[in-house]
Structure formats: structure tokens, C-alpha cells
Short mmCIF file of C-alpha atoms and ligand atoms in Angstrom, two decimals:
data_model
loop_
_atom_site.label_atom_id
_atom_site.label_comp_id
_atom_site.label_asym_id
_atom_site.label_seq_id
_atom_site.Cartn_x
_atom_site.Cartn_y
_atom_site.Cartn_z
CA MET A 18 -10.26 -20.08 24.87
CA GLU A 19 -7.28 -21.68 23.15
CA LYS A 20 -5.78 -19.69 20.43
CA VAL A 21 -4.63 -21.84 17.55
CA LEU A 22 -3.54 -18.98 15.31
CA GLN A 23 -2.55 -15.35 15.92
CA VAL A 24 -2.08 -12.84 13.28
CA LYS A 25 -0.26 -9.68 14.44
CA ASP A 26 0.08 -6.46 12.59
CA LEU A 27 0.27 -7.98 9.06
CA HIS A 28 1.26 -5.72 6.13
CA VAL A 29 1.25 -7.11 2.61
CA SER A 30 1.91 -5.35 -0.47
CA PHE A 31 2.36 -5.85 -4.29
CA SER A 32 4.77 -4.12 -6.66
CA THR A 33 2.96 -3.17 -9.80
CA TYR A 34 3.66 -0.80 -12.79
CA GLY A 35 1.35 1.68 -11.11
CA GLY A 36 3.30 1.57 -7.86
CA GLU A 37 3.03 -0.36 -4.66
CA VAL A 38 -0.57 -1.68 -3.84
CA LYS A 39 -0.88 -1.75 0.00
CA ALA A 40 -3.22 -4.56 0.21
CA VAL A 41 -3.10 -5.49 3.83
CA ARG A 42 -2.28 -2.80 6.29
CA GLY A 43 -1.89 -3.85 9.78
CA VAL A 44 -4.32 -6.75 10.18
CA SER A 45 -4.36 -8.65 13.60
CA PHE A 46 -6.73 -11.28 14.78
CA ASP A 47 -6.86 -14.43 16.89
CA LEU A 48 -8.56 -17.72 15.89
CA TYR A 49 -9.78 -19.92 18.62
CA LYS A 50 -10.00 -23.64 18.72
CA GLY A 51 -13.12 -24.99 17.18
CA GLU A 52 -14.53 -21.60 16.05
CA THR A 53 -15.56 -20.27 12.66
CA LEU A 54 -14.17 -16.74 12.18
CA ALA A 55 -15.84 -15.06 9.00
CA ILE A 56 -13.88 -12.32 7.16
CA VAL A 57 -16.25 -10.15 5.18
CA GLY A 58 -15.91 -6.90 3.21
CA GLU A 59 -16.17 -5.39 -0.32
CA SER A 60 -14.16 -6.76 -3.22
CA GLY A 61 -10.56 -5.95 -3.09
CA CYS A 62 -10.43 -5.16 0.72
CA GLY A 63 -7.73 -7.77 1.28
CA LYS A 64 -9.60 -10.90 2.48
CA SER A 65 -7.98 -13.24 0.15
CA VAL A 66 -4.41 -11.77 0.52
CA THR A 67 -4.82 -11.98 4.34
CA SER A 68 -5.77 -15.67 4.13
CA GLN A 69 -3.17 -16.49 1.49
CA SER A 70 -0.44 -14.81 3.69
CA ILE A 71 -1.31 -17.27 6.48
CA MET A 72 -0.23 -20.11 4.16
CA LYS A 73 2.49 -18.05 2.63
CA LEU A 74 0.90 -18.46 -0.66
CA ILE A 75 1.24 -14.77 -1.85
CA PRO A 76 3.01 -14.88 -5.26
CA GLU A 77 6.40 -13.24 -4.45
CA PRO A 78 7.18 -11.19 -6.54
CA PRO A 79 5.10 -9.14 -7.09
CA GLY A 80 3.72 -9.69 -3.51
CA LYS A 81 5.55 -9.25 -0.34
CA ILE A 82 4.82 -9.79 3.33
CA ARG A 83 6.25 -6.46 4.61
CA SER A 84 5.96 -7.07 8.32
CA GLY A 85 3.93 -8.85 11.07
CA GLU A 86 3.77 -12.21 12.61
CA ILE A 87 1.63 -15.20 12.13
CA LEU A 88 1.99 -17.44 15.15
CA PHE A 89 0.90 -21.04 14.80
CA LYS A 90 1.84 -23.16 17.98
CA ASP A 91 4.22 -20.48 18.89
CA ILE A 92 6.04 -20.72 15.53
CA ASP A 93 6.10 -17.51 13.34
CA LEU A 94 5.10 -18.93 9.87
CA ILE A 95 6.30 -15.76 8.26
CA GLN A 96 9.91 -16.89 9.26
CA LEU A 97 9.78 -20.39 7.94
CA LYS A 98 11.33 -21.50 4.94
CA GLU A 99 9.51 -23.38 1.99
CA PRO A 100 10.37 -26.95 3.14
CA GLU A 101 9.01 -26.41 6.70
CA LEU A 102 6.03 -24.57 5.19
CA ARG A 103 5.24 -27.57 3.06
CA LYS A 104 4.94 -29.78 6.09
CA ILE A 105 2.58 -27.35 7.74
CA ARG A 106 0.31 -26.88 4.56
CA GLY A 107 -2.30 -29.45 4.32
CA ALA A 108 -1.03 -31.11 7.55
CA ASN A 109 -1.79 -28.42 10.04
CA ILE A 110 -3.39 -25.50 8.01
CA SER A 111 -5.26 -26.21 4.85
CA MET A 112 -7.12 -24.21 2.29
CA ILE A 113 -10.02 -24.59 -0.10
CA PHE A 114 -10.94 -22.24 -2.83
CA GLN A 115 -14.19 -20.99 -4.65
CA ASP A 116 -13.83 -23.26 -7.66
CA PRO A 117 -13.53 -26.95 -6.81
CA MET A 118 -12.17 -27.84 -10.28
CA THR A 119 -9.02 -25.86 -9.82
CA ALA A 120 -8.21 -28.00 -6.79
CA LEU A 121 -8.74 -31.31 -8.56
CA ASN A 122 -6.72 -32.96 -11.20
CA PRO A 123 -9.24 -34.21 -13.97
CA THR A 124 -7.04 -37.07 -14.93
CA ILE A 125 -6.59 -38.71 -11.54
CA THR A 126 -9.22 -40.53 -9.56
CA VAL A 127 -10.62 -38.85 -6.66
CA GLY A 128 -9.35 -41.67 -4.32
CA GLU A 129 -5.69 -41.29 -5.49
CA GLN A 130 -6.11 -37.43 -4.99
CA ILE A 131 -7.36 -37.83 -1.44
CA MET A 132 -4.69 -40.39 -0.68
CA GLU A 133 -1.96 -38.44 -2.03
CA GLY A 134 -2.11 -35.96 0.92
CA ILE A 135 -2.01 -38.81 3.48
CA ILE A 136 0.76 -40.72 1.99
CA GLN A 137 2.84 -37.48 1.64
CA HIS A 138 2.38 -36.21 5.22
CA GLU A 139 1.72 -39.26 7.29
CA LYS A 140 3.72 -41.92 5.62
CA LEU A 141 1.11 -44.47 5.71
CA THR A 142 0.84 -47.63 3.48
CA ARG A 143 -1.60 -47.52 0.54
CA ASN A 144 -4.00 -49.72 2.38
CA GLN A 145 -4.08 -47.59 5.38
CA ALA A 146 -4.25 -44.48 3.39
CA LYS A 147 -7.29 -46.01 1.45
CA ARG A 148 -9.14 -46.73 4.69
CA VAL A 149 -8.55 -42.99 5.67
CA ALA A 150 -9.86 -41.82 2.29
CA LEU A 151 -13.02 -43.90 2.64
CA GLU A 152 -13.55 -42.47 6.13
CA MET A 153 -13.11 -38.91 4.67
CA LEU A 154 -15.56 -39.53 1.81
CA THR A 155 -17.99 -40.82 4.39
CA LEU A 156 -17.42 -37.74 6.63
CA VAL A 157 -18.20 -35.33 3.78
CA GLY A 158 -21.38 -37.17 2.87
CA ILE A 159 -20.47 -39.00 -0.38
CA PRO A 160 -22.56 -42.14 -0.71
CA ASN A 161 -21.04 -45.56 -1.92
CA PRO A 162 -17.43 -44.28 -1.04
CA GLU A 163 -15.80 -47.60 -2.24
CA ILE A 164 -17.09 -47.08 -5.86
CA ARG A 165 -16.71 -43.23 -5.71
CA LEU A 166 -13.03 -43.60 -4.87
CA LYS A 167 -12.25 -45.04 -8.29
CA GLN A 168 -14.05 -42.38 -10.16
CA TYR A 169 -12.78 -39.11 -11.82
CA PRO A 170 -13.73 -35.63 -10.83
CA HIS A 171 -16.03 -35.15 -13.97
CA GLN A 172 -18.16 -37.94 -12.75
CA PHE A 173 -19.23 -35.75 -9.83
CA SER A 174 -21.62 -32.84 -9.67
CA GLY A 175 -20.34 -29.36 -8.63
CA GLY A 176 -21.46 -29.85 -5.06
CA MET A 177 -20.02 -33.26 -4.83
CA ARG A 178 -16.65 -31.97 -6.13
CA GLN A 179 -16.64 -29.35 -3.37
CA ARG A 180 -17.31 -32.23 -0.86
CA ILE A 181 -14.33 -33.96 -2.21
CA VAL A 182 -12.01 -30.87 -2.02
CA ILE A 183 -13.16 -30.56 1.60
CA ALA A 184 -12.33 -34.23 2.11
CA MET A 185 -8.67 -33.51 0.72
CA ALA A 186 -8.43 -30.52 2.83
CA LEU A 187 -9.32 -32.40 6.10
CA VAL A 188 -7.54 -35.67 5.42
CA CYS A 189 -4.63 -34.87 7.62
CA ARG A 190 -6.87 -33.62 10.39
CA PRO A 191 -5.54 -30.12 10.19
CA ASP A 192 -6.16 -27.62 13.10
CA VAL A 193 -7.19 -24.72 10.81
CA LEU A 194 -9.17 -24.75 7.65
CA ILE A 195 -9.17 -21.74 5.52
CA ALA A 196 -12.13 -21.53 3.05
CA ASP A 197 -11.99 -18.61 0.50
CA GLU A 198 -15.64 -18.26 -1.02
CA PRO A 199 -16.23 -21.98 -0.78
CA THR A 200 -19.77 -21.98 -1.88
CA THR A 201 -19.90 -18.93 -4.12
CA ALA A 202 -19.78 -21.11 -7.31
CA LEU A 203 -22.67 -23.36 -5.99
CA ASP A 204 -26.38 -22.91 -6.35
CA VAL A 205 -28.36 -22.08 -3.26
CA THR A 206 -29.51 -25.45 -2.12
CA ILE A 207 -26.09 -27.04 -2.62
CA GLN A 208 -24.56 -23.99 -0.85
CA ALA A 209 -26.77 -24.69 2.29
CA GLN A 210 -25.81 -28.38 2.25
CA ILE A 211 -22.07 -27.44 2.11
CA LEU A 212 -22.46 -25.00 4.95
CA GLU A 213 -24.32 -27.73 6.99
CA LEU A 214 -21.40 -29.89 6.17
CA PHE A 215 -18.95 -27.34 7.57
CA ARG A 216 -20.78 -27.23 10.70
CA ASP A 217 -20.97 -31.01 11.05
CA ILE A 218 -17.37 -31.40 10.38
CA GLN A 219 -16.46 -28.74 12.99
CA LYS A 220 -18.43 -30.56 15.53
CA LYS A 221 -16.80 -34.00 14.79
CA THR A 222 -13.17 -32.73 14.21
CA GLY A 223 -12.94 -29.57 16.37
CA VAL A 224 -11.09 -27.84 13.32
CA SER A 225 -11.01 -23.98 13.43
CA ILE A 226 -12.32 -22.49 10.24
CA ILE A 227 -11.57 -19.12 8.66
CA LEU A 228 -14.41 -18.39 6.21
CA ILE A 229 -14.06 -15.67 3.63
CA THR A 230 -17.28 -14.75 1.96
CA HIS A 231 -19.11 -11.70 0.36
CA ASP A 232 -22.43 -13.35 1.55
CA LEU A 233 -23.73 -12.26 4.85
CA GLY A 234 -26.29 -14.88 4.68
CA VAL A 235 -23.58 -17.51 4.78
CA VAL A 236 -22.10 -15.66 7.70
CA ALA A 237 -25.34 -15.51 9.68
CA GLN A 238 -25.63 -19.35 9.33
CA VAL A 239 -22.04 -20.43 10.32
CA ALA A 240 -19.85 -17.72 11.79
CA ASP A 241 -19.17 -17.48 15.66
CA ARG A 242 -17.24 -14.36 15.05
CA ILE A 243 -17.06 -11.88 12.15
CA ALA A 244 -14.25 -9.73 11.10
CA VAL A 245 -15.17 -6.80 8.94
CA MET A 246 -12.40 -5.52 6.57
CA TYR A 247 -12.16 -2.35 4.68
CA ALA A 248 -9.24 -1.16 2.66
CA GLY A 249 -6.70 -3.48 4.03
CA ARG A 250 -7.70 -3.38 7.60
CA ILE A 251 -10.06 -4.98 10.11
CA VAL A 252 -12.31 -2.16 11.09
CA GLU A 253 -14.55 -4.01 13.42
CA ILE A 254 -14.48 -7.59 14.91
CA GLY A 255 -16.97 -9.25 17.27
CA THR A 256 -19.26 -12.09 17.88
CA ARG A 257 -21.91 -12.83 15.21
CA ARG A 258 -24.61 -11.40 17.59
CA GLU A 259 -22.48 -8.31 18.24
CA ILE A 260 -21.83 -7.59 14.46
CA PHE A 261 -25.48 -8.36 13.37
CA TYR A 262 -27.32 -6.71 16.15
CA HIS A 263 -24.87 -4.09 17.57
CA PRO A 264 -22.71 -3.16 14.74
CA GLN A 265 -20.72 0.12 15.56
CA HIS A 266 -18.61 0.98 12.64
CA PRO A 267 -20.48 3.04 10.00
CA TYR A 268 -19.04 0.59 7.31
CA THR A 269 -20.40 -2.48 9.01
CA LYS A 270 -23.73 -0.86 9.41
CA GLY A 271 -23.60 0.25 5.66
CA LEU A 272 -22.60 -3.36 4.54
CA LEU A 273 -25.54 -4.97 6.61
CA GLN A 274 -28.03 -2.56 4.88
CA SER A 275 -26.66 -3.09 1.54
CA VAL A 276 -26.93 -6.75 1.07
CA PRO A 277 -30.13 -8.90 1.26
CA ARG A 278 -30.67 -10.87 4.46
CA LEU A 279 -33.63 -13.31 5.25
CA ASP A 280 -35.06 -11.09 7.76
CA MET A 281 -35.26 -8.05 5.49
CA GLU A 282 -38.36 -6.68 3.72
CA LYS A 283 -38.12 -6.13 -0.13
CA GLY A 284 -36.87 -2.66 -0.84
CA GLU A 285 -34.88 -2.09 2.30
CA LEU A 286 -31.54 -2.39 0.75
CA ILE A 287 -29.49 0.73 0.65
CA PRO A 288 -26.14 0.79 -1.17
CA ILE A 289 -23.13 2.27 0.32
CA PRO A 290 -22.38 5.35 -1.81
CA GLY A 291 -18.94 5.77 -3.33
CA THR A 292 -16.16 3.31 -3.81
CA PRO A 293 -13.26 2.21 -1.52
CA PRO A 294 -10.05 4.33 -1.75
CA ASP A 295 -7.15 3.38 -4.04
CA LEU A 296 -4.62 1.32 -2.19
CA PHE A 297 -1.47 2.87 -4.03
CA SER A 298 -1.97 5.79 -1.59
CA PRO A 299 -4.44 5.00 0.99
CA PRO A 300 -5.63 7.81 3.24
CA VAL A 301 -3.54 8.43 6.38
CA GLY A 302 -6.68 8.59 8.53
CA CYS A 303 -9.88 6.54 8.34
CA ALA A 304 -10.07 5.07 4.85
CA PHE A 305 -13.88 5.09 5.05
CA ALA A 306 -13.95 8.95 5.73
CA ALA A 307 -14.84 9.86 2.11
CA ARG A 308 -18.02 7.49 2.26
CA CYS A 309 -18.85 8.07 5.98
CA PRO A 310 -22.07 10.03 6.92
CA HIS A 311 -20.52 10.74 10.27
CA ALA A 312 -17.05 11.86 9.04
CA MET A 313 -15.27 14.41 11.32
CA GLU A 314 -12.34 16.49 10.87
CA VAL A 315 -10.15 14.23 12.91
CA CYS A 316 -11.16 11.16 10.75
CA GLU A 317 -9.11 12.21 7.79
CA ARG A 318 -6.16 13.19 9.70
CA VAL A 319 -5.65 10.42 12.33
CA TYR A 320 -6.32 6.76 11.97
CA PRO A 321 -8.79 5.93 14.85
CA LEU A 322 -7.37 3.93 17.71
CA LYS A 323 -8.99 0.53 18.57
CA THR A 324 -11.85 0.78 21.05
CA GLN A 325 -12.82 -2.28 23.02
CA LEU A 326 -16.53 -2.60 23.37
CA SER A 327 -16.63 -6.08 25.06
CA THR A 328 -14.20 -8.82 25.37
CA GLN A 329 -14.66 -9.88 21.77
CA HIS A 330 -15.82 -6.67 20.20
CA HIS A 331 -13.45 -4.15 18.89
CA VAL A 332 -13.89 -1.23 16.48
CA ASP A 333 -11.69 1.26 14.88
CA CYS A 334 -13.94 4.36 14.71
CA TRP A 335 -13.60 7.88 16.26
CA LEU A 336 -17.23 7.92 16.94
CA GLN A 337 -16.62 5.17 19.80
CA ASP A 338 -13.60 7.06 21.21
CA GLU A 339 -13.82 9.47 24.13
CA ARG A 340 -10.58 10.82 23.12
CA ALA A 341 -12.04 12.08 19.81
CA LYS A 342 -13.76 15.04 21.66
CA ASN A 343 -10.41 16.53 22.45
CA LEU A 344 -9.14 16.01 18.98
CA VAL A 345 -12.23 17.19 17.07
CA PRO A 346 -12.31 21.07 16.67
CA THR A 347 -15.07 21.10 13.91
CA LEU A 348 -17.43 18.85 12.32
CA VAL A 349 -16.92 18.44 8.46
N1 ATP B 653 -1.06 -10.43 -7.61
C1 ATP B 653 -1.52 -9.19 -7.36
N2 ATP B 653 -0.91 -8.19 -7.97
C2 ATP B 653 -1.30 -6.82 -7.66
N3 ATP B 653 -2.18 -6.59 -6.87
C3 ATP B 653 -2.90 -7.59 -6.12
C4 ATP B 653 -2.54 -9.04 -6.46
N4 ATP B 653 -3.31 -9.79 -5.63
C5 ATP B 653 -4.11 -8.98 -4.97
N5 ATP B 653 -3.82 -7.67 -5.32
C6 ATP B 653 -4.55 -6.42 -4.79
O1 ATP B 653 -4.70 -6.58 -3.32
C7 ATP B 653 -5.94 -6.07 -2.93
C8 ATP B 653 -6.64 -7.03 -2.07
O2 ATP B 653 -7.11 -8.08 -2.96
P1 ATP B 653 -7.67 -9.42 -2.32
O3 ATP B 653 -7.76 -10.30 -3.35
O4 ATP B 653 -7.31 -9.74 -1.11
O5 ATP B 653 -9.28 -8.82 -2.14
P2 ATP B 653 -10.48 -9.52 -1.66
O6 ATP B 653 -11.07 -8.89 -0.48
O7 ATP B 653 -10.29 -11.04 -1.56
O8 ATP B 653 -11.69 -9.30 -2.76
P3 ATP B 653 -12.64 -10.27 -3.56
O9 ATP B 653 -13.86 -10.15 -2.54
O10 ATP B 653 -13.05 -9.74 -4.87
O11 ATP B 653 -12.15 -11.59 -3.64
C9 ATP B 653 -6.52 -5.62 -4.15
O12 ATP B 653 -6.57 -4.12 -4.28
C10 ATP B 653 -5.90 -6.38 -5.13
O13 ATP B 653 -5.86 -5.65 -6.55
S1 SF4 B 654 -13.50 7.08 11.99
FE1 SF4 B 654 -14.75 8.90 11.29
S2 SF4 B 654 -14.87 8.61 9.11
FE2 SF4 B 654 -14.13 6.61 10.03
S3 SF4 B 654 -15.91 5.34 10.28
FE3 SF4 B 654 -15.62 6.34 12.26
S4 SF4 B 654 -16.74 8.48 12.01
FE4 SF4 B 654 -16.70 7.51 9.94
MG1 MG B 655 -10.89 -12.71 -2.52
#
């Protein structure tokens, strides 16, 4: 499988009055051509910071990418300067956010806004750009695109606005689309339509998608692979089937039991006790140890090594590691 993006040992932190928040602490993953990789995890675990780092959109200061590599077509994006990054943003890698209104300018017609990206990156004439804009509105399922092109954002419903934002993100045919909670602000039926649209667009364009969400229902519908983040690290990654049917990390298991899914009976939800650790001074060992029903003495002392369970399935947990036996004198 062709890798379009490789994130290697990414570390990102923020300087605050309280000290340094170590938001992302050694995240590595590959993104393959044409796949949807979902990133899931509790609030504050570093999903948005990871995705914003790929676009170098971390506010600096207070943020800082401390170390790591983000390889796109063999170029390390971390090393690029702002003018080079600007060429890549939108044209090769684009991003959409939770609230479509923040991405749209209320005073400019949606046609102009979609065309802006093409004119900027592809140096087309206005007529050519208009043709592409019409194609895009059709691609994202907006009826009467000729008329709609001349309208302003407030003339569209929330779901339609998100479709326009998606059209804007796709207008230059990017290789990678990063969507941070793209359906959270929408009601359930519209949410389903937007997810369907993502699938449809992926089939037509072959774009690779990084989808960040709290919602495991959304993940179940669209993800090919799932990365589970906890306290700034990916603790488990695997195919959708591996994560949903054979989760191995106690945190992944907890997460699956704590959020509603279609196949669950009422009353089956079991919240994960406790809260994530403070990221000013994260634990040296497994950050989940304080909440983990299986924690062993070694867990608090040493961060677990990555165990490979299949070609795609990796987990950071001592329970999966043969070497733990030699390291574990007593159970806590
Ligand atoms: N500008 C900032 N200044 C200080 N700390 C920040 C800043 N942005 C993010 N952080 C911290 O980085 C950590 C990771 O935040 P991030 O926004 O990536 O979480 P998330 O997983 O996207 O959460 P959510 O699901 O709530 O969106 C958090 O502890 C957060 O407080
Ligand atoms: S490493 Fe230890 S504490 Fe962490 S999840 Fe595995 S068993 Fe639990
Ligand atoms: Mg977020």
C-alpha cells in the first residue's frame, strides 16, 4: 500500500503560565492512499494538536513542535518555511473543522470562496475556475449549483454549509483531507449524509482522510483503520475490525464500553473511572496505569514497548508483551 503521509515520533508542547503542556508525546503513524484513518480518544488527548501539526497550524508561541518528522512525498513538512507550506496547504493537504461557519466568510458568495482556492493555487482563469467550482458543488451534492454559486453562506442550512466547506477543501484535489470533528455540530440525519458524502468522495477522488472524532458510531461507519490516543500517544492502532472486535489495550476496551453503539443493549454502558493524567508532568510509565484494572508494577515504571499483533495492529501495553514477565516482580 502506498503511503501518502508518515508521521514519525512527533512531540508537541505548549508553554503556559502553569508550565509546559506536553500535548503530543511521540506519535507515529502512516496514512495510506485512499484510506480513512480515524483518530479517537477522550477530550484533551492530543487529536487536534496532532492534526494541526501536520498542517503546521499550531499557534507558535505558545505551541512548539519539539521533534519528529512529518513526511509528505518524501518532504519533511516540519522543516518547510511558511511560503512553501502555503503551497501545500489546500493544494496537497487540506483541513476541515467542526463548525462550517468559521471556515466561511459571510460577506462573500460561496462561488467566490470556492474559486479563491483554485485561482490561488492553480492559476486558472475565472471561467475555468467557475467550471471547477460548479463541478465541486455537484460532487458534494448541492442541487442547482449555477444558482447556489451566487448565494451567501447564510442562505444555506448547516449541513449544506458543511458540504460547501468540503467542496472548498477538495477543490485543488488534495492527496490528504484532515477532518476534525466534521459532523459534531450537525444533527444525526445530516451527520449520516455527510459521512456518506465522505465515502462517495473518497471513491471518486482516491483522497486519503484523517478523521478525528469522539463518536465511535461515526468511526464504525467510515474508518478503514483506527488510532486510539491517550495522553498524547497512540496506544493502539489497527483495522476497524481489529479495534472493534479484538481490542487489546485496556483503554480501547474501556472506550468501547463507555460510549453508545448501535449494537449495544440499553444499560450496557460502563464509564471509564478516573480522569486522564495532567500533561504538565505526565507519568513516566503507562499513562493509563492509574485507571487500568490490570496495572502491574512495571506499568508505572516503564512505558510499554510497542507489540505488533498483526501487520496493521499494534498496541502499547505490557499485558501483550512477553518481556513483561521478566520485568514484573509483583502485581499491584
Ligand atoms: N493553545 C494551547 N495552549 C495550551 N495548551 C493547549 C493549547 N492547545 C491545546 N492545548 C493542550 O493540548 C492538549 C491536547 O489538546 P487537543 O486539542 O489536541 O485535544 P483533543 O484530543 O483534540 O480534545 P477534544 O476532543 O476536546 O477536541 C490538551 O491538554 C490541551 O489543553
Ligand atoms: S501497560 Fe499496564 S497500565 Fe498500561 S494499559 Fe497495559 S496493563 Fe494497563
Ligand atoms: Mg480536538
